[in-house]
PDB file as gemmi writes it, atoms N, CA and C in Angstrom:
CRYST1    1.000    1.000    1.000  90.00  90.00  90.00 P 1                      
ATOM      1  N   UNK A   1     138.794  37.603  23.503  1.00  0.00           N  
ATOM      2  CA  UNK A   1     137.681  36.788  23.045  1.00  0.00           C  
ATOM      3  C   UNK A   1     136.405  37.632  23.089  1.00  0.00           C  
ATOM      4  N   UNK A   2     135.655  37.612  22.011  1.00  0.00           N  
ATOM      5  CA  UNK A   2     134.426  38.395  21.916  1.00  0.00           C  
ATOM      6  C   UNK A   2     133.305  37.721  22.703  1.00  0.00           C  
ATOM      7  N   UNK A   3     132.441  38.546  23.246  1.00  0.00           N  
ATOM      8  CA  UNK A   3     131.288  38.041  23.974  1.00  0.00           C  
ATOM      9  C   UNK A   3     130.258  37.508  22.980  1.00  0.00           C  
ATOM     10  N   UNK A   4     129.606  36.409  23.341  1.00  0.00           N  
ATOM     11  CA  UNK A   4     128.563  35.828  22.505  1.00  0.00           C  
ATOM     12  C   UNK A   4     127.214  36.053  23.167  1.00  0.00           C  
ATOM     13  N   UNK A   5     126.245  36.496  22.381  1.00  0.00           N  
ATOM     14  CA  UNK A   5     124.891  36.719  22.871  1.00  0.00           C  
ATOM     15  C   UNK A   5     124.016  35.546  22.465  1.00  0.00           C  
ATOM     16  N   UNK A   6     123.403  34.899  23.445  1.00  0.00           N  
ATOM     17  CA  UNK A   6     122.497  33.783  23.180  1.00  0.00           C  
ATOM     18  C   UNK A   6     121.097  34.354  22.989  1.00  0.00           C  
ATOM     19  N   UNK A   7     120.449  33.981  21.884  1.00  0.00           N  
ATOM     20  CA  UNK A   7     119.192  34.602  21.473  1.00  0.00           C  
ATOM     21  C   UNK A   7     118.109  33.543  21.293  1.00  0.00           C  
ATOM     22  N   UNK A   8     116.901  33.878  21.747  1.00  0.00           N  
ATOM     23  CA  UNK A   8     115.710  33.086  21.445  1.00  0.00           C  
ATOM     24  C   UNK A   8     114.849  33.930  20.513  1.00  0.00           C  
ATOM     25  N   UNK A   9     114.544  33.407  19.343  1.00  0.00           N  
ATOM     26  CA  UNK A   9     113.743  34.130  18.355  1.00  0.00           C  
ATOM     27  C   UNK A   9     112.293  33.656  18.467  1.00  0.00           C  
ATOM     28  N   UNK A  10     111.389  34.609  18.707  1.00  0.00           N  
ATOM     29  CA  UNK A  10     109.967  34.290  18.849  1.00  0.00           C  
ATOM     30  C   UNK A  10     109.167  35.165  17.891  1.00  0.00           C  
ATOM     31  N   UNK A  11     108.439  34.527  16.986  1.00  0.00           N  
ATOM     32  CA  UNK A  11     107.554  35.244  16.068  1.00  0.00           C  
ATOM     33  C   UNK A  11     106.539  34.250  15.526  1.00  0.00           C  
ATOM     34  N   UNK A  12     105.326  34.720  15.270  1.00  0.00           N  
ATOM     35  CA  UNK A  12     104.280  33.808  14.812  1.00  0.00           C  
ATOM     36  C   UNK A  12     104.286  33.559  13.308  1.00  0.00           C  
ATOM     37  N   UNK A  13     105.158  34.224  12.572  1.00  0.00           N  
ATOM     38  CA  UNK A  13     105.269  33.998  11.129  1.00  0.00           C  
ATOM     39  C   UNK A  13     106.536  33.175  10.848  1.00  0.00           C  
ATOM     40  N   UNK A  14     106.390  31.908  10.459  1.00  0.00           N  
ATOM     41  CA  UNK A  14     107.550  31.032  10.270  1.00  0.00           C  
ATOM     42  C   UNK A  14     108.582  31.565   9.280  1.00  0.00           C  
ATOM     43  N   UNK A  15     108.139  32.165   8.193  1.00  0.00           N  
ATOM     44  CA  UNK A  15     109.080  32.669   7.195  1.00  0.00           C  
ATOM     45  C   UNK A  15     109.902  33.828   7.754  1.00  0.00           C  
ATOM     46  N   UNK A  16     109.255  34.740   8.451  1.00  0.00           N  
ATOM     47  CA  UNK A  16     109.964  35.862   9.070  1.00  0.00           C  
ATOM     48  C   UNK A  16     110.930  35.353  10.135  1.00  0.00           C  
ATOM     49  N   UNK A  17     110.465  34.405  10.950  1.00  0.00           N  
ATOM     50  CA  UNK A  17     111.306  33.839  12.012  1.00  0.00           C  
ATOM     51  C   UNK A  17     112.550  33.185  11.418  1.00  0.00           C  
ATOM     52  N   UNK A  18     112.383  32.424  10.349  1.00  0.00           N  
ATOM     53  CA  UNK A  18     113.521  31.763   9.694  1.00  0.00           C  
ATOM     54  C   UNK A  18     114.504  32.800   9.161  1.00  0.00           C  
ATOM     55  N   UNK A  19     113.992  33.890   8.596  1.00  0.00           N  
ATOM     56  CA  UNK A  19     114.858  34.948   8.089  1.00  0.00           C  
ATOM     57  C   UNK A  19     115.673  35.598   9.188  1.00  0.00           C  
ATOM     58  N   UNK A  20     115.043  35.843  10.331  1.00  0.00           N  
ATOM     59  CA  UNK A  20     115.761  36.440  11.464  1.00  0.00           C  
ATOM     60  C   UNK A  20     116.841  35.489  11.962  1.00  0.00           C  
ATOM     61  N   UNK A  21     116.517  34.211  12.053  1.00  0.00           N  
ATOM     62  CA  UNK A  21     117.499  33.215  12.494  1.00  0.00           C  
ATOM     63  C   UNK A  21     118.690  33.185  11.535  1.00  0.00           C  
ATOM     64  N   UNK A  22     118.431  33.208  10.241  1.00  0.00           N  
ATOM     65  CA  UNK A  22     119.516  33.192   9.260  1.00  0.00           C  
ATOM     66  C   UNK A  22     120.350  34.460   9.333  1.00  0.00           C  
ATOM     67  N   UNK A  23     119.694  35.592   9.503  1.00  0.00           N  
ATOM     68  CA  UNK A  23     120.404  36.862   9.603  1.00  0.00           C  
ATOM     69  C   UNK A  23     121.304  36.891  10.832  1.00  0.00           C  
ATOM     70  N   UNK A  24     120.778  36.461  11.962  1.00  0.00           N  
ATOM     71  CA  UNK A  24     121.590  36.427  13.181  1.00  0.00           C  
ATOM     72  C   UNK A  24     122.738  35.423  13.048  1.00  0.00           C  
ATOM     73  N   UNK A  25     122.485  34.331  12.344  1.00  0.00           N  
ATOM     74  CA  UNK A  25     123.506  33.308  12.162  1.00  0.00           C  
ATOM     75  C   UNK A  25     124.697  33.767  11.339  1.00  0.00           C  
ATOM     76  N   UNK A  26     124.533  34.847  10.607  1.00  0.00           N  
ATOM     77  CA  UNK A  26     125.631  35.381   9.804  1.00  0.00           C  
ATOM     78  C   UNK A  26     126.636  36.159  10.649  1.00  0.00           C  
ATOM     79  N   UNK A  27     126.254  36.496  11.863  1.00  0.00           N  
ATOM     80  CA  UNK A  27     127.126  37.268  12.743  1.00  0.00           C  
ATOM     81  C   UNK A  27     127.595  36.365  13.885  1.00  0.00           C  
ATOM     82  N   UNK A  28     128.895  36.164  14.021  1.00  0.00           N  
ATOM     83  CA  UNK A  28     129.401  35.212  15.014  1.00  0.00           C  
ATOM     84  C   UNK A  28     129.179  35.618  16.469  1.00  0.00           C  
ATOM     85  N   UNK A  29     128.772  36.846  16.729  1.00  0.00           N  
ATOM     86  CA  UNK A  29     128.541  37.211  18.135  1.00  0.00           C  
ATOM     87  C   UNK A  29     127.173  36.748  18.631  1.00  0.00           C  
ATOM     88  N   UNK A  30     126.301  36.297  17.717  1.00  0.00           N  
ATOM     89  CA  UNK A  30     124.984  35.806  18.103  1.00  0.00           C  
ATOM     90  C   UNK A  30     124.925  34.294  17.983  1.00  0.00           C  
ATOM     91  N   UNK A  31     124.287  33.671  18.960  1.00  0.00           N  
ATOM     92  CA  UNK A  31     124.026  32.230  18.915  1.00  0.00           C  
ATOM     93  C   UNK A  31     122.527  32.038  19.147  1.00  0.00           C  
ATOM     94  N   UNK A  32     121.820  31.599  18.137  1.00  0.00           N  
ATOM     95  CA  UNK A  32     120.391  31.335  18.283  1.00  0.00           C  
ATOM     96  C   UNK A  32     120.255  29.985  18.973  1.00  0.00           C  
ATOM     97  N   UNK A  33     119.735  30.014  20.197  1.00  0.00           N  
ATOM     98  CA  UNK A  33     119.640  28.789  20.987  1.00  0.00           C  
ATOM     99  C   UNK A  33     118.268  28.133  20.888  1.00  0.00           C  
ATOM    100  N   UNK A  34     117.263  28.904  20.446  1.00  0.00           N  
ATOM    101  CA  UNK A  34     115.915  28.345  20.303  1.00  0.00           C  
ATOM    102  C   UNK A  34     115.072  29.277  19.453  1.00  0.00           C  
ATOM    103  N   UNK A  35     113.997  28.725  18.925  1.00  0.00           N  
ATOM    104  CA  UNK A  35     113.009  29.540  18.225  1.00  0.00           C  
ATOM    105  C   UNK A  35     111.630  28.976  18.523  1.00  0.00           C  
ATOM    106  N   UNK A  36     110.646  29.877  18.533  1.00  0.00           N  
ATOM    107  CA  UNK A  36     109.285  29.474  18.867  1.00  0.00           C  
ATOM    108  C   UNK A  36     108.293  30.340  18.106  1.00  0.00           C  
ATOM    109  N   UNK A  37     107.075  29.821  17.969  1.00  0.00           N  
ATOM    110  CA  UNK A  37     106.037  30.528  17.243  1.00  0.00           C  
ATOM    111  C   UNK A  37     105.188  31.445  18.099  1.00  0.00           C  
ATOM    112  N   UNK A  38     105.283  31.289  19.431  1.00  0.00           N  
ATOM    113  CA  UNK A  38     104.538  32.182  20.314  1.00  0.00           C  
ATOM    114  C   UNK A  38     105.197  32.211  21.695  1.00  0.00           C  
ATOM    115  N   UNK A  39     104.741  33.143  22.511  1.00  0.00           N  
ATOM    116  CA  UNK A  39     105.341  33.347  23.828  1.00  0.00           C  
ATOM    117  C   UNK A  39     105.231  32.104  24.704  1.00  0.00           C  
ATOM    118  N   UNK A  40     104.065  31.480  24.697  1.00  0.00           N  
ATOM    119  CA  UNK A  40     103.856  30.311  25.546  1.00  0.00           C  
ATOM    120  C   UNK A  40     104.825  29.181  25.186  1.00  0.00           C  
ATOM    121  N   UNK A  41     105.041  28.972  23.908  1.00  0.00           N  
ATOM    122  CA  UNK A  41     105.986  27.936  23.470  1.00  0.00           C  
ATOM    123  C   UNK A  41     107.414  28.281  23.858  1.00  0.00           C  
ATOM    124  N   UNK A  42     107.723  29.551  23.837  1.00  0.00           N  
ATOM    125  CA  UNK A  42     109.078  29.990  24.174  1.00  0.00           C  
ATOM    126  C   UNK A  42     109.384  29.782  25.654  1.00  0.00           C  
ATOM    127  N   UNK A  43     108.364  29.939  26.486  1.00  0.00           N  
ATOM    128  CA  UNK A  43     108.578  29.804  27.920  1.00  0.00           C  
ATOM    129  C   UNK A  43     108.546  28.353  28.318  1.00  0.00           C  
TER     130      UNK A  43                                                      
END                                                                             
């Protein structure tokens, strides 16, 4: 069984953030568990 990496995507540009989430979603070893627009929101 392959290891899965849980990822939080943080970036202040919504379009870029969405693209990163979609790109990571294409690879089954990554699981995007959250996304945020800034560090404070992520924490």
